[in-house]
Rosetta silent file (secondary structure, phi, psi, omega in degrees, C-alpha in Angstrom):
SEQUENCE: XXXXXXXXXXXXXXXXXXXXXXXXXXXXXXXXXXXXXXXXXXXXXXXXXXXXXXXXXXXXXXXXXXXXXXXXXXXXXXXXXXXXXXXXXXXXXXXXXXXXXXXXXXXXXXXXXXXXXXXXXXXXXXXXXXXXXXXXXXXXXXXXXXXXXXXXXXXXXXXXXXXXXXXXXXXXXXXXXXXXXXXXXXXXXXXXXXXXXXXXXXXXXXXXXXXXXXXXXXXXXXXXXXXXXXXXXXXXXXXXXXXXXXXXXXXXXXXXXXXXXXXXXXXXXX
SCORE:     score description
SCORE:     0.000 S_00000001
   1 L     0.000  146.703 -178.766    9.739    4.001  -22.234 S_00000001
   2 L   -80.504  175.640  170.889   11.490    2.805  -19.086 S_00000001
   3 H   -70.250  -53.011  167.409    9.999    1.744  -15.995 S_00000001
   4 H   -33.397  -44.148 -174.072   11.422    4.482  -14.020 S_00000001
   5 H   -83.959  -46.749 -178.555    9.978    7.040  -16.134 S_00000001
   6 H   -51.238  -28.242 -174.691    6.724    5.355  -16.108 S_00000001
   7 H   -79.048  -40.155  179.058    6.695    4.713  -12.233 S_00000001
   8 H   -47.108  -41.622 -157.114    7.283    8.763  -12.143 S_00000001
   9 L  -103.315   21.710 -168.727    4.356    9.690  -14.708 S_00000001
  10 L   -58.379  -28.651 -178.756    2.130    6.700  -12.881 S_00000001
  11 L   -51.114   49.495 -116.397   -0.340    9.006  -11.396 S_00000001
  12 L   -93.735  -12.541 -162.715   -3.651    8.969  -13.195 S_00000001
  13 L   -72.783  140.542  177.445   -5.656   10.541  -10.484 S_00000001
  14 L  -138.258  155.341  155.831   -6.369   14.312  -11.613 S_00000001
  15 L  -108.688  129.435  165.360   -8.569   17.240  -10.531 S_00000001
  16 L   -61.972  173.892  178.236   -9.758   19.454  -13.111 S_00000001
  17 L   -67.738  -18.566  179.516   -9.115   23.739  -12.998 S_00000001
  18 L   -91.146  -50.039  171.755  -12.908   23.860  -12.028 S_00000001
  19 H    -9.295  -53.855 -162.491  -12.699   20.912   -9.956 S_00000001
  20 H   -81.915  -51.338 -152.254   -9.625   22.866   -7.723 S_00000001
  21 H   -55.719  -25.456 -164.484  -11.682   26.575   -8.324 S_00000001
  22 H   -89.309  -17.583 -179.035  -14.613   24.844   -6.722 S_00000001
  23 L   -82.381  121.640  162.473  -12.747   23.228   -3.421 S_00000001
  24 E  -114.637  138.469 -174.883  -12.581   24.895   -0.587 S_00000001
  25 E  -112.520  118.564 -167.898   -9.811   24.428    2.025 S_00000001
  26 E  -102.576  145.743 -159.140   -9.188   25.084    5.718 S_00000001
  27 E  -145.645  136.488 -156.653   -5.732   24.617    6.245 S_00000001
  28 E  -150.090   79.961 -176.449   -4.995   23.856    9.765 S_00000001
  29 L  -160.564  156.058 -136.807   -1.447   24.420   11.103 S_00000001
  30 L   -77.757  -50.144  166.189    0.138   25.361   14.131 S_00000001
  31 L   -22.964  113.972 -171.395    3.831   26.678   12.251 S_00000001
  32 H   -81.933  -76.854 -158.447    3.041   30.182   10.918 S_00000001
  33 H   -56.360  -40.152  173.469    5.754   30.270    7.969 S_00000001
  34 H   -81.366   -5.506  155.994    4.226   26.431    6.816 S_00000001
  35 H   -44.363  -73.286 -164.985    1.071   27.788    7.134 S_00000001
  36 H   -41.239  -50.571  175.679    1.962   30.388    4.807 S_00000001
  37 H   -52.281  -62.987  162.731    4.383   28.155    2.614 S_00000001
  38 H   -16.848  -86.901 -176.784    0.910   25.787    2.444 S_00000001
  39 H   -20.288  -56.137 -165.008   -0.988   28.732    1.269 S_00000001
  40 H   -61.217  -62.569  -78.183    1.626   29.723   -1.383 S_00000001
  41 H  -113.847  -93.697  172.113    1.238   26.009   -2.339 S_00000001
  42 H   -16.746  -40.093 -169.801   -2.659   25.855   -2.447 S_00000001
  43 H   -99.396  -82.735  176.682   -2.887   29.353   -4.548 S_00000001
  44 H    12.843  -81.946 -148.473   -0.249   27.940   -6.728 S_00000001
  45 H   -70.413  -52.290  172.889   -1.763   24.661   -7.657 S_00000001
  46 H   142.541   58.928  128.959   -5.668   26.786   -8.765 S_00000001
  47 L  -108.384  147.416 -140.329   -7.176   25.927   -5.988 S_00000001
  48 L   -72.611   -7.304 -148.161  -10.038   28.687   -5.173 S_00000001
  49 E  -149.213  114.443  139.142  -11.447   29.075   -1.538 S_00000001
  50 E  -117.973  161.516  179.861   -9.141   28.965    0.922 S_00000001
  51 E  -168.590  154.753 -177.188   -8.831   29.659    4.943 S_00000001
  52 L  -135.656 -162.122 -156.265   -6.391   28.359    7.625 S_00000001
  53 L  -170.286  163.256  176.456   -6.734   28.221   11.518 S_00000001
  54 L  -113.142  -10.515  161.654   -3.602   28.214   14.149 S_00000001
  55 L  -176.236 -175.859 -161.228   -4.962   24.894   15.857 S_00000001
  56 L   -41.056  -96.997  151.064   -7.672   22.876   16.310 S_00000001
  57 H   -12.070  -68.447 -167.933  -10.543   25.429   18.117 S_00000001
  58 H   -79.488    9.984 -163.719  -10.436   27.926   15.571 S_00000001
  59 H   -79.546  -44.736 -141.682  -10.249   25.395   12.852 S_00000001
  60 H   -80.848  -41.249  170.185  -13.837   24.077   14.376 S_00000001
  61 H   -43.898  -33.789  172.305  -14.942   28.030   14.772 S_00000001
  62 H   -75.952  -63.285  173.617  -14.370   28.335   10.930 S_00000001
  63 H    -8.469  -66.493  167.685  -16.489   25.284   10.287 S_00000001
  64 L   -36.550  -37.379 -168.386  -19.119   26.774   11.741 S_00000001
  65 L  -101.587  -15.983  177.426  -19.035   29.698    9.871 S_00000001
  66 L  -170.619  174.017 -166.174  -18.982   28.455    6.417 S_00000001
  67 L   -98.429  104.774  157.018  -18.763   24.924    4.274 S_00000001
  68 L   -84.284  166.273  174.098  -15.184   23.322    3.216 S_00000001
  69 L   -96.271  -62.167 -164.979  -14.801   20.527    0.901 S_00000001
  70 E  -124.961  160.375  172.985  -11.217   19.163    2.415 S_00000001
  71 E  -117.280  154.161  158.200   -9.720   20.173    6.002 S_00000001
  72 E  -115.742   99.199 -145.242   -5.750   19.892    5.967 S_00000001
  73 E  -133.169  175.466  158.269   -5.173   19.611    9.379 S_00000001
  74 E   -53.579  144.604 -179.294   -2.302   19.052   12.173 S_00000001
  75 L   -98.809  -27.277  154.647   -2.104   15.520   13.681 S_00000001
  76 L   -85.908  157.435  136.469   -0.957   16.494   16.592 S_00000001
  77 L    -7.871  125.616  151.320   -2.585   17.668   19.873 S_00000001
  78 L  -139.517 -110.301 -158.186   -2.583   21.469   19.922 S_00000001
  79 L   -70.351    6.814  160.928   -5.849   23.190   21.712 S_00000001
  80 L   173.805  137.224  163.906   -7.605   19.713   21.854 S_00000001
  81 L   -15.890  138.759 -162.832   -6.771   15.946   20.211 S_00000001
  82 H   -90.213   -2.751  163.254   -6.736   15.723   16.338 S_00000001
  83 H   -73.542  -30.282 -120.662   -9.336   12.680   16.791 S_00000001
  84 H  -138.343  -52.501  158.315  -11.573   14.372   18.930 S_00000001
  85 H   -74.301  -31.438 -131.352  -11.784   17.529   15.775 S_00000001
  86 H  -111.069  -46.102 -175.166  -11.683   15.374   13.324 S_00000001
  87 H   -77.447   -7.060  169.899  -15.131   13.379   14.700 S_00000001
  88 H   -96.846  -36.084  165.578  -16.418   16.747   15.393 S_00000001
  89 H   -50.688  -38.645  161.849  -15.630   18.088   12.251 S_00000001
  90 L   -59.598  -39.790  177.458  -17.217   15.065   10.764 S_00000001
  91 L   -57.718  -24.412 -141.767  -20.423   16.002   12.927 S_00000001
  92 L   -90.837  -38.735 -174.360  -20.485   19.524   11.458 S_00000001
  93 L   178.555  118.050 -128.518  -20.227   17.357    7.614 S_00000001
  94 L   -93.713  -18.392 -169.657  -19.926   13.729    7.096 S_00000001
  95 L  -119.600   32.087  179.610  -18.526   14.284    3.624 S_00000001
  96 L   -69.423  136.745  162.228  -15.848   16.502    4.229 S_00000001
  97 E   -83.825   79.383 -159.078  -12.097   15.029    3.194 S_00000001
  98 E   -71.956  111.644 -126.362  -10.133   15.029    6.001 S_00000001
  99 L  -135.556   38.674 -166.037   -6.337   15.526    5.164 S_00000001
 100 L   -85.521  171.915 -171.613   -4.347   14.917    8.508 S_00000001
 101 E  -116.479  161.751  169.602   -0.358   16.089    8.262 S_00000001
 102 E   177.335  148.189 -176.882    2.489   15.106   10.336 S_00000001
 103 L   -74.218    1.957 -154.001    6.208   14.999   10.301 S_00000001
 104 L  -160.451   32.560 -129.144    5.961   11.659   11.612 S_00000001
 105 L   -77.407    0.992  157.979    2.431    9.946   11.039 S_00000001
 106 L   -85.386  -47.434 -164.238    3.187    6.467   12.929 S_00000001
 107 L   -65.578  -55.200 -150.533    4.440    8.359   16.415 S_00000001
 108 L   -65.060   -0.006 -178.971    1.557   10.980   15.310 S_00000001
 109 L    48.683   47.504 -174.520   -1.010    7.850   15.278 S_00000001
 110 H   -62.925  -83.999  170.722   -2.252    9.274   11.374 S_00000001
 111 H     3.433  -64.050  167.888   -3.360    5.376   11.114 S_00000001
 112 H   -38.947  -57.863  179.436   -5.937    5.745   13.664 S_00000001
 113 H   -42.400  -51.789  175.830   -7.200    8.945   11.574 S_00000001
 114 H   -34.215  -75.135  165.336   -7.462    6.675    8.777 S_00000001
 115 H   -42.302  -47.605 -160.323   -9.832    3.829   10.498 S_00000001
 116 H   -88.634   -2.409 -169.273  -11.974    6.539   11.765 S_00000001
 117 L   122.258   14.781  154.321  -12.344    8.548    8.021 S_00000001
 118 L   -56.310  115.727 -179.085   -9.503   10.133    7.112 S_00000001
 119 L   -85.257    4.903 -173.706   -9.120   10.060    3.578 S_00000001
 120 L  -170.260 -172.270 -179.186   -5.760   10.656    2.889 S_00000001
 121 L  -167.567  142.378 -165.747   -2.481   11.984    4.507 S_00000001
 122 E  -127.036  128.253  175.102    0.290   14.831    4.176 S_00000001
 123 E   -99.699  105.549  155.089    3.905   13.820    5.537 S_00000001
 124 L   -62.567  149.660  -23.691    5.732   17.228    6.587 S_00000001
 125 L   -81.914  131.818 -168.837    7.978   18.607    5.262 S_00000001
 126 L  -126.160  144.613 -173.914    6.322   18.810    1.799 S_00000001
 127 L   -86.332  165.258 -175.278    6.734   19.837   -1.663 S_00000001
 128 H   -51.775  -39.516  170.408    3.442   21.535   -3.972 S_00000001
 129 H   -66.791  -16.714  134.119    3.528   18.301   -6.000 S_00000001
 130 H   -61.667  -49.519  176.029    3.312   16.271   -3.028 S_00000001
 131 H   -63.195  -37.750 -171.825    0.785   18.396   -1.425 S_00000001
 132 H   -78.329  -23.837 -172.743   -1.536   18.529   -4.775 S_00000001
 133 H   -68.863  -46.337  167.879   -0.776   14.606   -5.204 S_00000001
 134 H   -83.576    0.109  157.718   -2.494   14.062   -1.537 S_00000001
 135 H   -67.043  -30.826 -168.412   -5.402   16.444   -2.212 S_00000001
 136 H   -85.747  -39.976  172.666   -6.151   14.499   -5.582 S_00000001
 137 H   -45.347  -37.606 -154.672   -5.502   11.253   -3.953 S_00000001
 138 H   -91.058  -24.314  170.045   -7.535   11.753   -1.107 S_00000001
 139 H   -68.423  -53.362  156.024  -10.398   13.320   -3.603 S_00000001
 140 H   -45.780  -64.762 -143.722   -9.636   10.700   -6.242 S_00000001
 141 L   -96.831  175.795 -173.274   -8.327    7.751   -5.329 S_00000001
 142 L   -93.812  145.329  169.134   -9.327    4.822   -3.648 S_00000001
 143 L   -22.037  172.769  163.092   -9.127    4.312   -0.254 S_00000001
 144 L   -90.980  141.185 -170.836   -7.140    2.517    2.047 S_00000001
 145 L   -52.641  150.316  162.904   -8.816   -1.381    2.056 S_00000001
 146 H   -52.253  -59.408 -144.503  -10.789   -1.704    5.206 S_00000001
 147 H   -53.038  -50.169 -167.120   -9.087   -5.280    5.301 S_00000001
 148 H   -91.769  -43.780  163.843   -5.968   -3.303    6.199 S_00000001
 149 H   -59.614  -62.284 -160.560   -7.648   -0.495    8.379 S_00000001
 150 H   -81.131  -21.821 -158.980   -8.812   -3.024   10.627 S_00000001
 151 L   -32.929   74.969  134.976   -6.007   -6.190   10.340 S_00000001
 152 L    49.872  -36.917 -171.572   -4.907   -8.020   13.230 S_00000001
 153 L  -141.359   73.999 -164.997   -1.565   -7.935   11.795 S_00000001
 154 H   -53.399  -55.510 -146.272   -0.942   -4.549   10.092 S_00000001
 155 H   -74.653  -36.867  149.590    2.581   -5.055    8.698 S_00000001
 156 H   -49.453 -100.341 -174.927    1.039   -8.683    7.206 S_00000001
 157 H   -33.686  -29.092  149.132   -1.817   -6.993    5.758 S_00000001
 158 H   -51.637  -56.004  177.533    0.489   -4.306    4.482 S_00000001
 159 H   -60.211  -22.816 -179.991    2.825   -6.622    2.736 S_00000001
 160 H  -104.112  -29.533  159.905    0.079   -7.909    1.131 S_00000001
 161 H   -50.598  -39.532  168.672   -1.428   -5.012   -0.230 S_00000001
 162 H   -50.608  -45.978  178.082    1.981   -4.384   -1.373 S_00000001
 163 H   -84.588   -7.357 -158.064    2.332   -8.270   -3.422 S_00000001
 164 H  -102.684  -77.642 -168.899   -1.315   -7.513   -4.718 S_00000001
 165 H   -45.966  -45.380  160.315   -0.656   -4.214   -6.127 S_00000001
 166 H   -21.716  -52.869 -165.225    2.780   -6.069   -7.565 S_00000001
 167 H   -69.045  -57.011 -166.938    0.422   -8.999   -9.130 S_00000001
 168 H   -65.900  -31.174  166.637   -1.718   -6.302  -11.009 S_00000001
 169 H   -59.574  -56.201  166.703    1.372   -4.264  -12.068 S_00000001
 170 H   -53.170  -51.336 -177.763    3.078   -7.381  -13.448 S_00000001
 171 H   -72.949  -31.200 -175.951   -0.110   -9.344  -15.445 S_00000001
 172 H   -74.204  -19.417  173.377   -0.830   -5.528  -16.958 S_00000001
 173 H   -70.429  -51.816 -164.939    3.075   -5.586  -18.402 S_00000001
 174 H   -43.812  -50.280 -164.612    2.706   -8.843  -19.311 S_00000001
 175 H   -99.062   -7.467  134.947   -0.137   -8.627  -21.203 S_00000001
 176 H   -26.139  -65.605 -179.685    0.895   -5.225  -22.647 S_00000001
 177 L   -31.033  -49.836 -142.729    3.471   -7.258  -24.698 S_00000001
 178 L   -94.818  -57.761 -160.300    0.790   -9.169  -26.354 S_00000001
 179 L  -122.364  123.477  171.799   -2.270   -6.168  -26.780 S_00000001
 180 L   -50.952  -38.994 -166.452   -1.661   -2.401  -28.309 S_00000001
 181 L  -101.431   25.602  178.903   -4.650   -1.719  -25.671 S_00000001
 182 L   -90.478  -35.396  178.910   -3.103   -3.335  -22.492 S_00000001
 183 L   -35.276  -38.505 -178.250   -0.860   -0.360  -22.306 S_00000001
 184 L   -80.999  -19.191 -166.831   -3.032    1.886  -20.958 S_00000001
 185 L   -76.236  -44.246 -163.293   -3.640   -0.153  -17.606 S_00000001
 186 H   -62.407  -23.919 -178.761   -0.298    0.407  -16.826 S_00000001
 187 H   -89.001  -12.116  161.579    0.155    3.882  -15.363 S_00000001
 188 H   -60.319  -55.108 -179.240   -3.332    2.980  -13.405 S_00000001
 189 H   -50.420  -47.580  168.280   -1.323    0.110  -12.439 S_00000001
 190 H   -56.090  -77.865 -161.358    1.930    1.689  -11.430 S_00000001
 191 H   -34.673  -62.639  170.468    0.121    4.143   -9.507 S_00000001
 192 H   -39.049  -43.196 -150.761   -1.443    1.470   -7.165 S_00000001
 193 H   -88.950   -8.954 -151.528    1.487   -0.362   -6.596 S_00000001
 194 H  -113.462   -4.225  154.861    3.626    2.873   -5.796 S_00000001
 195 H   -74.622  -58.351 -173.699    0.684    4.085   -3.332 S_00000001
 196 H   -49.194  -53.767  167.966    0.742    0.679   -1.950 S_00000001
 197 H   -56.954  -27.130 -174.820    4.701    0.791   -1.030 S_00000001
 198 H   -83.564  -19.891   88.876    4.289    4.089    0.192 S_00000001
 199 H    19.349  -64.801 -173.582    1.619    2.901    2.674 S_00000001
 200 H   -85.369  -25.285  164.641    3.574    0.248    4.059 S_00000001
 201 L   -81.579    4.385  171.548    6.547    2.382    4.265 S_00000001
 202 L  -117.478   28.392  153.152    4.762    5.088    6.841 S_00000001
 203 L  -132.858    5.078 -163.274    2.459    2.895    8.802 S_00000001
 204 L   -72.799  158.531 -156.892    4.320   -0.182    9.088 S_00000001
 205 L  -114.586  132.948 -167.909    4.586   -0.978   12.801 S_00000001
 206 L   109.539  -35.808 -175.237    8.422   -1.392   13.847 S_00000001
 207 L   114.622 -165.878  169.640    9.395    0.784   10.830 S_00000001
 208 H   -78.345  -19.928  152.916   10.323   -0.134    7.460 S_00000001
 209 H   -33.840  -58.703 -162.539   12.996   -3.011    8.549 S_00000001
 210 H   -69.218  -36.404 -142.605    9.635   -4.998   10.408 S_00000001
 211 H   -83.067  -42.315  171.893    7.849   -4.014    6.845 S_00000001
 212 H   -65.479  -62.556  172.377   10.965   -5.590    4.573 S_00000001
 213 H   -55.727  -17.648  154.159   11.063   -8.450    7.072 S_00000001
 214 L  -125.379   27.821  178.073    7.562   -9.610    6.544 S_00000001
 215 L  -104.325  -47.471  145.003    7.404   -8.488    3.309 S_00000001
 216 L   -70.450   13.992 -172.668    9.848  -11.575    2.351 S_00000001
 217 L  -111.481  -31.687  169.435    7.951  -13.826    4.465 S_00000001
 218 H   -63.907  -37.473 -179.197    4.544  -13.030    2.484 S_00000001
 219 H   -54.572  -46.039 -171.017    6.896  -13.529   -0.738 S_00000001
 220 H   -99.968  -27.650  161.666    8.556  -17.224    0.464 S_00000001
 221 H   -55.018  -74.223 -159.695    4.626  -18.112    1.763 S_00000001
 222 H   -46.366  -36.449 -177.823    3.554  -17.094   -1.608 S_00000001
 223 H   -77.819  -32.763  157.665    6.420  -18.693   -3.531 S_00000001
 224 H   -69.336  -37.145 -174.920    5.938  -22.124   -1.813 S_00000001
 225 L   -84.397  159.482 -158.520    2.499  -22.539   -2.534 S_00000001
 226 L   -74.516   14.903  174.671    1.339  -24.691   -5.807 S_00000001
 227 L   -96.154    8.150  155.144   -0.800  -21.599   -7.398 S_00000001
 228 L   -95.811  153.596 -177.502    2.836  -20.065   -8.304 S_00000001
 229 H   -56.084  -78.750 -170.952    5.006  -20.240  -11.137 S_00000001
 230 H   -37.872  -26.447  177.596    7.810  -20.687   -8.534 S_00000001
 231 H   -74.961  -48.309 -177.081    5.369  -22.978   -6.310 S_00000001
 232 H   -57.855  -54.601 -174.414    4.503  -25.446   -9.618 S_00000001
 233 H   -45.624  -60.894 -168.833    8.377  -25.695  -10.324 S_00000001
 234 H   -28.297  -56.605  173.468    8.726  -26.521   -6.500 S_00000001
 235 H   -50.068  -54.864 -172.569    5.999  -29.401   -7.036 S_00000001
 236 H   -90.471   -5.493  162.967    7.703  -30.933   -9.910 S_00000001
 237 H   -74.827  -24.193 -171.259   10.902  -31.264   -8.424 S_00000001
 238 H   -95.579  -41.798  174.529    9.468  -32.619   -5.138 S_00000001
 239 H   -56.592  -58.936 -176.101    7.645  -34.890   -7.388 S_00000001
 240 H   -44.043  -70.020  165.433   10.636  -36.224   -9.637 S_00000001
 241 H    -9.865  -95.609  171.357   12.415  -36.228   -6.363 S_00000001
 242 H   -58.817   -8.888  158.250   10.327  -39.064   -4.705 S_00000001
 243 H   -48.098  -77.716 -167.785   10.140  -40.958   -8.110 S_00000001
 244 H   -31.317  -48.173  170.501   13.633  -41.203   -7.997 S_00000001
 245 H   -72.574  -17.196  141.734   13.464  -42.530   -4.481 S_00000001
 246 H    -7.880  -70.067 -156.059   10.799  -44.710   -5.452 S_00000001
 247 H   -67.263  -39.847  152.072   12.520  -46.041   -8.040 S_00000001
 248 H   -21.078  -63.129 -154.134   15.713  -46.341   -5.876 S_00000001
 249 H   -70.325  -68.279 -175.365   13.694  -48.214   -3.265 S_00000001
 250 H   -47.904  -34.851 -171.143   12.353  -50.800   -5.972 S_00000001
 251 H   -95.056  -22.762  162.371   15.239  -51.796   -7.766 S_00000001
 252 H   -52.380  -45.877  166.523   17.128  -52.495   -4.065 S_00000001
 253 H   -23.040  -72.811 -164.459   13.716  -54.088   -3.314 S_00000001
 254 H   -59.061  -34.002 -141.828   14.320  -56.429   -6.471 S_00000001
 255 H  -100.109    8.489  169.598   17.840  -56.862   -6.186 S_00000001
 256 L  -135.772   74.890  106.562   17.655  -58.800   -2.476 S_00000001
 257 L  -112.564  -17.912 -149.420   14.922  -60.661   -3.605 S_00000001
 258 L  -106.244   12.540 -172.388   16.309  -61.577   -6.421 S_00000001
 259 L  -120.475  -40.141  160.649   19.674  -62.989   -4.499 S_00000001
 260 L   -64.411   -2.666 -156.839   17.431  -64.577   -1.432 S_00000001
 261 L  -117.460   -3.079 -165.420   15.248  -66.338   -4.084 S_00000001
 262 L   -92.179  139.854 -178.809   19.007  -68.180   -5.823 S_00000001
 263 L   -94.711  163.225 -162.263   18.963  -71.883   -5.071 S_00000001
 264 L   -92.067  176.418 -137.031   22.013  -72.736   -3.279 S_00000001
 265 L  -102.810  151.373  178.091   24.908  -74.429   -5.325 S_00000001
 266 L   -69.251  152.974 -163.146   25.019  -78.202   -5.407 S_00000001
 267 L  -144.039  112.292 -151.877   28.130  -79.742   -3.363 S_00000001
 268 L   -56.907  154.809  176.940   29.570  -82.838   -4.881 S_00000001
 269 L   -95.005   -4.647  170.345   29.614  -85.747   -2.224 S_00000001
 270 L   -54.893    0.000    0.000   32.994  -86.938   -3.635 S_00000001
C-alpha cells in the first residue's frame, strides 16, 4: 500500500454507534443555514441528542437546562466573549468537551481556547468527515502537549512536535520492514504525525511561511548534532578532516627539520 493511501486511512481514533447515540451536543452558531448544515451533519454521522443556540447566552441558558457531553461552539464574540462561556460553561461541568469553530482560529485566538481546556477545534467551512474527525479527536485523541500550550516560542515548539511525530512515523516504517507485527503502529503513527502538521499549520504565529521557516531550522539544529545519522556522518568527516591537517602539519613539521638539521657542505681550501 502507498503512503498516500495510508496517510488518508491514518485515523485510528473511532466512536462507536452507541458511543455517538449516547453524546449529546449543543451546537452553537451564529449563521442559521451552518447551523442547520451542522445539524444535517450531526444527524448524519448517528449522533443522538442534539440542540443548538444562536450565540453564546442561549447556549449557557441550554446548559442550564439539561447535561451535554461536547459544546460546538462559535469562537467569536457574539452576545459575550467565547472565553468568558467557555469558563462558564466549564463551571456548569468540568468534563464537558469543548469544540470551539472558526473560519480563522489564529485571528479568532482558538489557541487561547486550547490552554484554557478546549479539547479540540472545527475550522469553518467544513465537511461531515471533518466535523466527525474533530468530535472523535477531541473525544479520542490525545491532547495538545502542555509543552506546546504553554511554549515561549510557539512556532519552535510546534516544529518540534511536528519532527517528533516524524521520528515515530519513520522508526514504525522502519521497523515494519523487519516485523509482520510492526505494521500495525503505523496508521497510529501516521495519524499523529498528520495531526501534528495540521497543528502547526493553524496556530503557527506569522502563518505557515514563519512555521516552514523554523521548521528547517529545528531540522539543520537537529541534523548537526552527533545523536543523528546525518550529525555522526558530519563528525567523521570533521574528524578525517583535521587528521588530514594533522598529518599535513607533521610531515611540513619534519620536512624543515629535516633540511635545518643537514650539515653544511665542506668547501675545499684549494
Amino acid at each position: 500500500m502507498s503512503f498516500e493511501k495510508l496517510f488518508k486511512r491514518s485515523s485510528t481514533a473511532t466512536m462507536s454507534d452507541a458511543e455517538r447515540r449516547n453524546a449529546a451536543i449543543l451546537l452553537v452558531e451564529p449563521d442559521p443555514a451552518l447551523r442547520q448544515s451542522l445539524r444535517q451533519h450531526l444527524v448524519s454521522l448517528g449522533y443522538g441528542s442534539l440542540a443548538d443556540a444562536a450565540d453564546h447566552l442561549q447556549a449557557l441558558k441550554k446548559l442550564g437546562e439539561r447535561r451535554f457531553t461536547h459544546i460546538i461552539f462559535e469562537a467569536k464574540k457574539t452576545t459575550m466573549p467565547a472565553k468568558d462561556f467557555m469558563l462558564k460553561a466549564f463551571e456548569m461541568d468540568e468534563n464537558m468537551i469543548a469544540i470551539p469553530s472558526s473560519w480563522d482560529p489564529n485571528v479568532d485566538d482558538v489557541f487561547g481556547l486550547l490552554i484554557i481546556g478546549a479539547r479540540g477545534y472545527l475550522v469553518k467551512p467544513t465537511s461531515q468527515d471533518n466535523l466527525d474527525e474533530s468530535i472523535v479527536m477531541a473525544t479520542k485523541g490525545e491532547p495538545i502537549s502542555e509543552s506546546v500550550l504553554y511554549a515561549k516560542n510557539r512556532n519552535e515548539a510546534l516544529a518540534m512536535l511536528i519532527v517528533g511525530a516524524l521520528d515515530r512515523l519513520t522508526i514504525a516504517m522502519r521497523q515494519a520492514l523487519q516485523f509482520e507485527t510492526a505494521k500495525r503502529e503505523i496508521p497510529g503513527r501516521l495519524s499523529g504525525f498528520k495531526r501534528a502538521v495540521e497543528i502547526g499549520r493553524t496556530f503557527a504565529d506569522g502563518g505557515e511561511t514563519a512555521m516552514l521557516e523554523e521548521l528547517v531550522n529545528v531540522l539543520i539544529e537537529r541534523g548537526e548534532g552527533p545523536a543523528s545519522r546525518l550529525g555522526r556522518v558530519r563528525k567523521r568527516i570533521e574528524a578525517k578532516k583535521q587528521a588530514l591537517i594533522k598529518s599535513s602539519g607533521d610531515a611540513k613539521k619534519i620536512s624543515k627539520e629535516e633540511i635545518t638539521s643537514e650539515q653544511p657542505l665542506a668547501v675545499s681550501a684549494d
